[in-house]
Amino acid sequence: MTRGSSTSQRQKATANQGGKLLNDELAEIIHQAVRDNRSYLMEHESKEILEGAGIATTGYLVARSEDEALALCERIGFPVAMKIVSPDIVHKSDAGGVRLNLLSAEDVRKAYRSMVETFKYQHIEGITIQRMAAPGIEAIIGVTRDPSFGPLIMFGLGGVFVEVLRDVSFRILPITEKDAAEMIEEIRGSDILKGYRGRPVDLKSLQQLLLKISRLVDENPEIHELDLNPLFLYSEGYIAVDARMFVREPVHTETTVTGAQNLHDFFYPKSIAVIGASDVKGKLGYNVFCNLISHQYPGKLYPINPGKETVMGVRAYKSIRDVPDPVDLAIVIVPAKAVEAAIADCCAKGVRFVVVEAAGFAESGKEGKEAQARIEAIIRKHGCRVLGPNCSGVINTHHNMVQSIGLLGDLKKGNVGMVAQAGVYAAGILTGLSNVLDFGIVATIGNKMDINETDILEYLSDDDHISAIVMYMEDIRSGKRFVDVASRAALRKPVIVLKSGRTEAGKKAVSSHTASLAGNDEVNSAAFKQSGVIRARDNEHLFALTRAFSKQPIPKGNGVMVITYTGSLGVAATDMLYLSGMRLAELEPYFQKRLKNALPEFANVGNPIDCSFSMTPEQVKNLIEIGVESGDVQSFIVVIQGEILGSFVDVMKSIDYKQKPVACVVACKEFMIHDVVKMEQAGFPVYSTAEMAAEVLGQMYAYGVRRQSALADSIARHLTKDNLSVDDMPVRLRLINSKDIGLWTDFVNSCSSKSLWLRFLSPFSATPERAQRFCNVNPEEEVALVAEAETGDQHKFLGIARLIKNKRREGEAEYAIIISDPWQNKSLGITLSEQCIELAKKEGYKTIRAETIQQNHAMIRIFRRCDFSFDGKDENMVSMSLNLS
Ligand code: ADP
Ligand code: MG
């Protein structure tokens, strides 16, 4: 009669085989559907699978007769919902196949008869009888697939109106706990979930559900698409009210064989052959060779030209095969029809890298496409890596190498790496931008037959000359690898992307809600967010960001000091700061007094600091030097009058900013470009609006926060023990983060003054400024491990251990620990210390040093237990150390 109790027994008996979410029998339902060429699983089948994965649903029992329906109601209890079961009906309520809130046997009999009547001309398998779910907040979770990125998961609000509201967020599978949290945070209606006008929904279980769906699809690639719509969210738990899955043979999205190979020699070749090098001005082969010569490429050059003895005075060869020495890289700039033979020659010669600048391939129709495919076959066979065709090569100012098609003048060596699809775009912006930005490497990828944006990104993230990466992209190949590589790259340096085609809507024929909502741009956005890539709106924003990221340090806090000559631009900056997650720094009375002295009598001391029209460079210098000393000021916006901008350059350069960034604003700067260029070259980004300056600082700060938290996560993964129990209380070990200010403050307040004194060796109390400093740590310099107890909704710290990098002694870290009084002598200190030592090893430290006073017996005991050795005594102090190598 039903898929009922027998199946749930089945699930229990065999659940979790081989660590998979689904047992074999449930996975078999999916396989069988694929074999039967069925495209989708009906609600009851989908829900059985979901239940098997531990996801709560309203049930999946199916009645095939009126009596069966009644028997099932007995088991479930009233009220019930009844829905039609038919492989031909995807949208049940549209077809009149859903009856809700049936309260009695009478209701159910009536409904059964009328449904059978309604669908008498259709193939129906029965009617599901399920629990009525209590009303909750209607949400949707779905999965769809993208040809480049593979499976994507969607979360949103809306139920029936989901397509209209479009309040959804996407991520590429598989997702992490953090991704799940961000997906929920990102939707416009997230405040509703957090309890706006009501009780908050159970965000924890919602996150777990997202993770489960991610895992389910990841483990079962036959699930092509999936919709849970609606999903009811409650203050405790959730329930999937409707579900369907679309299944098919798994598709493999990754087709490229690129990646994972080191491109160092491609960017720093020791010798270059230019096939098609020419002496004739105006020819592209002339430009390319001339660029290499005029920028003084330091390696060997071999012009290849069958009709010449020399090109620009350099000995030429008829074919690359005639070159007697090995060649690292060949540039091909000959007519399209000669390219194939040239590449075959390169392969025969054993050249590992070829740059095809010639055009006339996949971009120009059928014949070109075929030619490109033939070339691809040749290079794959020989393992030769190719950039292009239809590109403008690579510029590497750190190797004096300019391969561009257009003649380029002097370029300074810089720290910006750029990937552009079109050579013309790169050339067009390069000339102008080289006034205000110094590039390290610029790569144009053209048709990206082989080497693509992700390969270049991967290399740029490794190159120490590069500290900011800019990508101008038209499409993303093998998106899944992009997310992977970009996530790692963004941990090392900022990656700023301009992706064209933002508004392009998804044009796919779709059956699921999720697929209809997954337009190309939603997917790209998700990929960028997930990998921590910064997305620019347009060219101007792209280079506004790049100028700041490449010239200025990342702000360490969100307090900003705004110095202006006009109140109105100060207000504009302020508004945008708050919209960008920043705020005006609060100056302590001591600093306020100093500011007053630095300003004319009539000026109002506050932040923004309005110097009015009397603003001078020296005055600004004084103000900045005061701000540099304040703990709450972590960056500056300086609004300068265009007429006197020139007088600021040298003074601004003479200030020691102590790693706090500054952005300048000059209204209508495009009309005083001469002095703007001077400022930019001195290292100060100049924006024509205060809003842009504020927004850019906000994006830098957000990048820093994200990066720190991702680094902290990667460190925390090395904990070998993160759960323990102390006096039967569960205790979690984790790294401290900037959201812990409250917990840290409570912890310090709960410690006895003696404990605090033993840890800090002076009287110590919690202040907001200290809380900031102790919670907001840079994981590259400091690791703070906390032991946190959770009882109900209450969290508290029981102890904190810190490893602080010794900047003066390579490979050394200082160690300190404090345990709150009632939790001392319960071996918590030893566990925290052991884990810190574990992290220190993984972070590559060679020695850990600790210092304490002789009376601190508890601490000395912990250090001894952890094998620290005794280094010496000095008056009242004991020094101990642990050798890790
Ligand atoms: P379909 O999407 O195929 O039209 P659903 O199963 O989503 O059909 O049902 C339509 C609507 O009926 C749902 O959006 C939900 O509001 C309501 N509904 C369906 N099943 C239940 C149930 N078991 N409990 C409460 N409400 C339900
Ligand atoms: Mg539905």
Short mmCIF file of C-alpha atoms and ligand atoms in Angstrom, two decimals, residues 43 47 58 80-81 83 90-94 98 100 130-134 138 159-160 229-230 232 241-244 513, ligand 1:
data_model
loop_
_atom_site.label_atom_id
_atom_site.label_comp_id
_atom_site.label_asym_id
_atom_site.label_seq_id
_atom_site.Cartn_x
_atom_site.Cartn_y
_atom_site.Cartn_z
CA GLU A 43 7.02 15.00 -4.29
CA LYS A 47 10.66 13.74 0.28
CA THR A 58 5.49 16.92 5.98
CA VAL A 80 -4.09 16.50 6.88
CA ALA A 81 -3.16 17.76 3.42
CA LYS A 83 -1.95 16.15 -3.01
CA VAL A 90 4.77 19.20 -11.89
CA HIS A 91 2.84 22.13 -10.48
CA LYS A 92 0.17 20.45 -8.39
CA SER A 93 -1.82 23.41 -7.11
CA ASP A 94 -2.02 25.03 -10.56
CA VAL A 98 -3.78 20.21 -3.59
CA LEU A 100 -5.42 21.54 2.58
CA GLN A 130 0.54 14.32 4.80
CA ARG A 131 0.63 16.35 7.95
CA MET A 132 -0.58 19.93 7.78
CA ALA A 133 2.38 22.08 8.59
CA ALA A 134 1.83 24.95 11.03
CA GLU A 138 7.84 30.74 3.63
CA GLY A 159 7.04 30.85 -1.47
CA VAL A 160 4.61 31.45 -4.35
CA ASN A 229 9.26 25.26 -2.20
CA PRO A 230 7.83 26.12 0.10
CA PHE A 232 8.38 26.71 6.33
CA VAL A 241 6.26 21.28 2.67
CA ASP A 242 6.87 20.53 -1.00
CA ALA A 243 9.84 19.07 -2.83
CA ARG A 244 10.83 17.94 -6.29
CA HIS A 513 11.98 27.88 -9.70
P1 ADP B 1 2.82 22.88 -5.93
O1 ADP B 1 4.02 23.71 -5.66
O2 ADP B 1 3.13 21.67 -6.74
O3 ADP B 1 1.72 23.64 -6.53
P2 ADP B 1 2.68 22.49 -3.04
O4 ADP B 1 2.92 21.17 -2.47
O5 ADP B 1 3.80 23.48 -2.90
O6 ADP B 1 2.26 22.33 -4.57
O7 ADP B 1 1.39 23.10 -2.38
C1 ADP B 1 0.91 24.39 -2.67
C2 ADP B 1 0.77 25.21 -1.40
O8 ADP B 1 -0.08 24.57 -0.48
C3 ADP B 1 2.06 25.38 -0.67
O9 ADP B 1 2.74 26.50 -1.14
C4 ADP B 1 1.63 25.52 0.78
O10 ADP B 1 1.31 26.86 1.05
C5 ADP B 1 0.37 24.70 0.85
N1 ADP B 1 0.67 23.36 1.40
C6 ADP B 1 0.96 22.25 0.70
N2 ADP B 1 1.17 21.21 1.50
C7 ADP B 1 1.00 21.64 2.76
C8 ADP B 1 1.09 21.02 4.06
N3 ADP B 1 1.37 19.72 4.21
N4 ADP B 1 0.89 21.80 5.14
C9 ADP B 1 0.59 23.11 5.01
N5 ADP B 1 0.49 23.74 3.82
C10 ADP B 1 0.69 23.03 2.70
#
